[in-house]
Amino acid sequence: MKPDNHLETSECRAISQMLSRVGDKWTVMVVTFLGNETLRFSELRRRIGGISQKMLTTTLRNLERDGFVNRTVEPTSPPSVSYELTALGHELLEPVSRLADWTRDNSHRIEEARSHYDRLTSK
Amino acid sequence: MKPDNHLETSECRAISQMLSRVGDKWTVMVVTFLGNETLRFSELRRRIGGISQKMLTTTLRNLERDGFVNRTVEPTSPPSVSYELTALGHELLEPVSRLADWTRDNSHRIEEARSHYDRLTSK
DNA sequence: CCGTATCCCCGCAGATACTG
DNA sequence: CAGTATCTGCGGGGATACGG
């Protein structure tokens, strides 16, 4: 962040919303698995592991609504539904992966701060 | 994101946690207001506006625990407590502001996608 | 195979009242 | 001034069952 300005209050809210939007329990994982290939619903679910059908549906619907994911239905029987990232979805991954890099590089500093804090406050 | 790799499952979780960690209701706003100056509790509260005492305390405690904020108590009467960003806190702002830039630049595309989606599904 | 409907639990967040 | 304690409502997210 530039030293001599800070975000406007309304922009802060927009950023918080985007962070929590993308930071919900499954979105990053779904977007990551769709990052390089188109996947069907059940294949996606199998790869993620541990996600309920309901939450995968919800997560994909929200991503579709925001224009991050495309949903394609093959009207076969039984139906086959596949998902892929849109251009916008790919673009979103860039700033998110920057934050991912930062998190990977600095998680040990956060861990240290936490254990230091906990040591001081627990006794 | 690089084309031929994706984040590991465990890393996805770490990123989701960081996103929701920073994406909670007040963190971005608090960090932003502390971005350029040290502030006392009540001054910070006054500037943010609309935050309860409890939530400001909680948000600051979490930031302190993670090493993003320093808390300094002047043992006067009544007490004076001031907060400032640590080096780690300032560094965190960099990738966050990248995402902020992206959000500002692309929010209209998301809005369009949403209204398009809602138009199709509401009828 | 893909999705929806229901029920339920739990933790975030606000309101309010009270202390050093 | 700067907290803590308590109560409450709301929404995310899981389990389960059912439908096209």
Coordinates of C-alpha atoms (C1' of nucleotides) in Angstrom, one line a residue:
Chain A
M1 CA 0.0 0.0 0.0
K2 CA 1.2 3.5 -0.8
P3 CA 2.5 5.3 2.2
D4 CA 0.5 8.5 2.0
N5 CA -3.0 7.4 1.2
H6 CA -5.3 4.8 2.6
L7 CA -8.4 3.1 1.2
E8 CA -11.7 4.9 1.4
T9 CA -14.2 3.5 3.8
S10 CA -16.5 2.3 1.0
E11 CA -13.6 0.7 -0.7
C12 CA -12.6 -1.1 2.5
R13 CA -16.0 -2.7 2.6
A14 CA -15.7 -3.7 -1.0
I15 CA -12.4 -5.4 -0.3
S16 CA -13.6 -7.1 2.8
Q17 CA -16.5 -8.4 0.9
M18 CA -14.2 -9.7 -1.9
L19 CA -11.9 -11.3 0.6
S20 CA -14.6 -13.1 2.5
R21 CA -16.3 -13.9 -0.8
V22 CA -13.2 -15.7 -2.1
G23 CA -12.2 -16.8 1.4
D24 CA -15.2 -19.0 2.1
K25 CA -14.6 -22.6 2.9
W26 CA -14.5 -24.1 -0.5
T27 CA -14.1 -21.4 -3.2
V28 CA -10.3 -21.4 -3.4
M29 CA -10.2 -25.1 -3.7
V30 CA -12.8 -25.3 -6.4
V31 CA -11.2 -22.5 -8.4
T32 CA -7.8 -24.1 -8.1
F33 CA -9.0 -27.5 -9.3
L34 CA -10.7 -25.8 -12.2
G35 CA -7.6 -23.8 -12.9
N36 CA -6.2 -26.0 -15.6
E37 CA -9.0 -28.2 -16.8
T38 CA -12.7 -28.6 -17.2
L39 CA -14.3 -31.0 -14.8
R40 CA -17.6 -32.7 -14.2
F41 CA -19.5 -32.3 -11.0
S42 CA -18.7 -35.7 -9.5
E43 CA -15.1 -35.7 -10.7
L44 CA -14.6 -32.3 -9.0
R45 CA -16.3 -33.6 -5.9
R46 CA -14.1 -36.7 -5.8
R47 CA -10.9 -34.7 -6.2
I48 CA -11.7 -32.2 -3.5
G49 CA -12.7 -34.8 -1.0
G50 CA -14.7 -34.0 2.1
I51 CA -17.1 -31.5 0.5
S52 CA -20.8 -32.2 0.7
Q53 CA -22.9 -32.2 -2.4
K54 CA -24.8 -29.2 -1.2
M55 CA -21.8 -27.1 -0.6
L56 CA -20.2 -28.0 -3.9
T57 CA -23.5 -27.0 -5.6
T58 CA -23.7 -23.8 -3.6
T59 CA -20.0 -22.9 -4.2
L60 CA -20.4 -23.5 -8.0
R61 CA -23.6 -21.5 -8.2
N62 CA -22.0 -18.5 -6.5
L63 CA -19.0 -18.7 -8.8
E64 CA -21.2 -19.0 -11.8
R65 CA -23.3 -16.0 -10.7
D66 CA -20.2 -13.9 -10.3
G67 CA -19.0 -14.8 -13.7
F68 CA -16.0 -16.8 -12.5
V69 CA -17.2 -20.2 -13.8
N70 CA -19.1 -21.5 -16.8
R71 CA -21.6 -24.3 -16.4
T72 CA -22.3 -26.6 -19.3
V73 CA -25.1 -29.2 -19.3
E74 CA -25.0 -32.2 -21.7
P75 CA -28.6 -33.3 -22.0
T76 CA -27.7 -37.0 -21.9
S77 CA -29.2 -39.6 -19.6
P78 CA -28.0 -39.5 -16.9
P79 CA -27.1 -35.8 -17.3
S80 CA -23.5 -34.7 -17.5
V81 CA -22.6 -31.2 -16.2
S82 CA -19.1 -29.8 -16.6
Y83 CA -17.5 -26.6 -15.2
E84 CA -14.6 -24.5 -16.3
L85 CA -13.1 -21.2 -15.3
T86 CA -14.0 -18.1 -17.3
A87 CA -11.5 -15.5 -18.4
L88 CA -12.5 -13.5 -15.3
G89 CA -12.0 -16.5 -13.1
H90 CA -8.5 -16.9 -14.4
E91 CA -7.7 -13.3 -13.9
L92 CA -9.0 -13.5 -10.3
L93 CA -6.4 -16.2 -9.7
E94 CA -3.5 -13.7 -10.2
P95 CA -4.0 -11.5 -7.2
V96 CA -5.2 -14.4 -5.1
S97 CA -2.0 -16.3 -5.9
R98 CA 0.0 -13.3 -4.9
L99 CA -1.6 -13.5 -1.5
A100 CA -1.0 -17.2 -1.5
D101 CA 2.7 -16.6 -2.1
W102 CA 2.8 -14.1 0.7
T103 CA 1.0 -16.5 3.0
R104 CA 3.4 -19.3 2.2
D105 CA 6.4 -17.1 2.7
N106 CA 5.2 -15.6 6.0
S107 CA 3.2 -18.2 7.7
H108 CA 6.0 -19.0 10.0
R109 CA 6.2 -15.4 11.2
I110 CA 2.5 -15.5 12.0
E111 CA 2.9 -18.8 13.8
E112 CA 5.7 -17.4 15.9
A113 CA 3.7 -14.3 16.8
R114 CA 0.8 -16.5 17.8
S115 CA 2.8 -18.8 20.0
H116 CA 4.6 -15.8 21.6
Y117 CA 1.3 -14.1 22.3
D118 CA -0.3 -17.3 23.7
R119 CA 2.7 -17.9 25.9
L120 CA 2.4 -14.4 27.4
T121 CA -1.4 -14.5 27.9
S122 CA -2.0 -18.1 29.1
K123 CA -0.1 -17.7 32.4
Chain B
M1 CA -1.6 -18.5 -11.5
K2 CA 0.9 -20.5 -13.5
P3 CA -0.8 -22.6 -16.2
D4 CA 0.6 -26.0 -15.4
N5 CA 0.4 -26.3 -11.6
H6 CA -2.2 -25.7 -9.0
L7 CA -2.1 -25.2 -5.3
E8 CA -1.8 -28.2 -3.1
T9 CA -4.9 -29.1 -1.1
S10 CA -3.2 -28.1 2.2
E11 CA -2.1 -24.8 0.7
C12 CA -5.6 -24.1 -0.5
R13 CA -6.8 -24.4 3.1
A14 CA -4.1 -22.1 4.3
I15 CA -5.0 -19.5 1.7
S16 CA -8.7 -19.8 2.4
Q17 CA -7.9 -19.3 6.1
M18 CA -5.8 -16.2 5.4
L19 CA -8.5 -14.8 3.1
S20 CA -11.3 -15.2 5.6
R21 CA -8.9 -14.1 8.4
V22 CA -8.3 -10.8 6.7
G23 CA -11.7 -10.7 5.2
D24 CA -13.7 -10.6 8.4
K25 CA -15.9 -7.6 8.9
W26 CA -13.5 -5.1 10.4
T27 CA -9.9 -6.2 9.8
V28 CA -9.3 -4.4 6.5
M29 CA -10.7 -1.2 7.9
V30 CA -8.7 -1.3 11.1
V31 CA -5.5 -2.1 9.2
T32 CA -6.2 0.6 6.7
F33 CA -6.7 3.3 9.4
L34 CA -3.5 2.2 11.1
G35 CA -1.7 2.2 7.8
N36 CA -0.2 5.6 8.2
E37 CA -0.4 6.5 11.9
T38 CA -0.6 5.3 15.4
L39 CA -4.0 5.7 16.9
R40 CA -5.6 5.3 20.3
F41 CA -8.5 3.0 20.8
S42 CA -11.3 5.6 21.0
E43 CA -9.8 7.7 18.1
L44 CA -9.7 4.6 16.0
R45 CA -13.3 3.7 17.0
R46 CA -14.5 7.3 16.2
R47 CA -12.9 7.2 12.8
I48 CA -14.2 3.8 11.8
G49 CA -17.7 4.6 12.9
G50 CA -20.3 1.9 13.4
I51 CA -18.1 -0.6 15.1
S52 CA -18.9 -1.8 18.6
Q53 CA -16.4 -1.6 21.4
K54 CA -16.4 -5.3 21.6
M55 CA -15.7 -5.9 18.0
L56 CA -12.9 -3.4 17.9
T57 CA -11.3 -5.0 20.9
T58 CA -11.7 -8.4 19.3
T59 CA -10.3 -7.3 16.0
L60 CA -7.3 -5.6 17.5
R61 CA -6.6 -8.6 19.8
N62 CA -6.6 -10.9 16.8
L63 CA -4.3 -8.6 14.9
E64 CA -2.0 -8.3 17.8
R65 CA -1.9 -12.1 18.3
D66 CA -1.0 -12.6 14.6
G67 CA 1.8 -10.0 14.9
F68 CA 0.2 -7.4 12.6
V69 CA -0.4 -4.8 15.2
N70 CA 1.5 -3.5 18.3
R71 CA -0.4 -2.5 21.4
T72 CA 1.1 0.1 23.7
V73 CA -0.3 1.0 27.1
E74 CA 0.5 4.3 28.8
P75 CA -0.2 3.6 32.5
T76 CA -1.8 7.0 33.1
S77 CA -5.1 7.6 34.7
P78 CA -7.3 7.1 32.8
P79 CA -5.2 4.7 30.7
S80 CA -4.2 5.5 27.2
V81 CA -3.7 2.6 24.8
S82 CA -2.4 3.1 21.3
Y83 CA -2.1 0.8 18.3
E84 CA 0.2 0.8 15.3
L85 CA 1.0 -1.6 12.4
T86 CA 4.1 -3.8 12.7
A87 CA 6.4 -4.4 9.8
L88 CA 4.6 -7.6 9.2
G89 CA 1.3 -5.7 9.1
H90 CA 2.7 -3.3 6.5
E91 CA 3.9 -6.1 4.4
L92 CA 0.5 -7.8 4.5
L93 CA -1.0 -4.7 3.0
E94 CA 0.9 -5.1 -0.2
P95 CA -0.8 -8.3 -1.6
V96 CA -4.1 -7.2 0.0
S97 CA -3.9 -3.9 -1.9
R98 CA -3.2 -5.9 -5.1
L99 CA -6.5 -7.6 -4.6
A100 CA -8.1 -4.3 -3.7
D101 CA -6.9 -2.9 -7.1
W102 CA -8.2 -5.9 -8.9
T103 CA -11.6 -5.6 -7.1
R104 CA -11.8 -1.9 -8.0
D105 CA -10.9 -2.6 -11.6
N106 CA -13.3 -5.5 -12.1
S107 CA -16.2 -5.0 -9.9
H108 CA -18.3 -3.8 -12.8
R109 CA -17.7 -7.1 -14.6
I110 CA -18.9 -9.0 -11.5
E111 CA -21.9 -6.8 -11.2
E112 CA -22.8 -7.4 -14.8
A113 CA -22.4 -11.1 -14.4
R114 CA -24.7 -11.1 -11.4
S115 CA -27.5 -9.1 -12.9
H116 CA -27.2 -11.2 -16.0
Y117 CA -27.5 -14.4 -13.9
D118 CA -30.3 -13.0 -11.8
R119 CA -32.2 -12.0 -14.9
L120 CA -32.1 -15.5 -16.3
T121 CA -32.9 -17.3 -13.1
S122 CA -35.6 -15.1 -11.6
K123 CA -38.2 -15.8 -14.4
Chain C
dC1 C1' -25.7 -38.1 -12.2
dC2 C1' -26.9 -33.9 -10.6
dG3 C1' -29.4 -31.1 -7.7
dT4 C1' -33.0 -29.6 -4.1
dA5 C1' -35.3 -29.5 0.6
dT6 C1' -35.1 -29.9 5.5
dC7 C1' -33.3 -30.0 9.8
dC8 C1' -29.7 -28.8 12.9
dC9 C1' -25.5 -27.1 15.1
dC10 C1' -22.2 -23.6 16.0
dG11 C1' -19.7 -19.4 15.8
dC12 C1' -19.8 -14.4 14.3
dA13 C1' -21.3 -10.2 15.5
dG14 C1' -24.3 -6.6 17.8
dA15 C1' -26.6 -4.6 22.1
dT16 C1' -26.3 -3.7 26.6
dA17 C1' -24.5 -3.4 31.1
dC18 C1' -20.8 -3.3 34.2
dT19 C1' -15.4 -2.6 36.1
dG20 C1' -10.4 -0.6 37.0
Chain D
dC1 C1' -10.7 5.5 28.6
dA2 C1' -10.4 0.9 27.6
dG3 C1' -11.8 -2.9 28.3
dT4 C1' -14.9 -7.6 30.0
dA5 C1' -19.4 -10.3 30.6
dT6 C1' -23.7 -11.8 29.1
dC7 C1' -27.6 -12.5 26.1
dT8 C1' -29.4 -12.9 21.5
dG9 C1' -30.2 -13.3 16.5
dC10 C1' -28.5 -14.7 12.2
dG11 C1' -26.1 -17.1 8.6
dG12 C1' -22.6 -20.7 7.1
dG13 C1' -22.1 -25.3 6.6
dG14 C1' -22.9 -30.4 7.4
dA15 C1' -26.2 -34.7 7.3
dT16 C1' -29.8 -36.8 5.4
dA17 C1' -33.4 -37.8 2.4
dC18 C1' -35.7 -37.2 -1.8
dG19 C1' -36.6 -35.8 -7.1
dG20 C1' -35.7 -35.4 -12.3

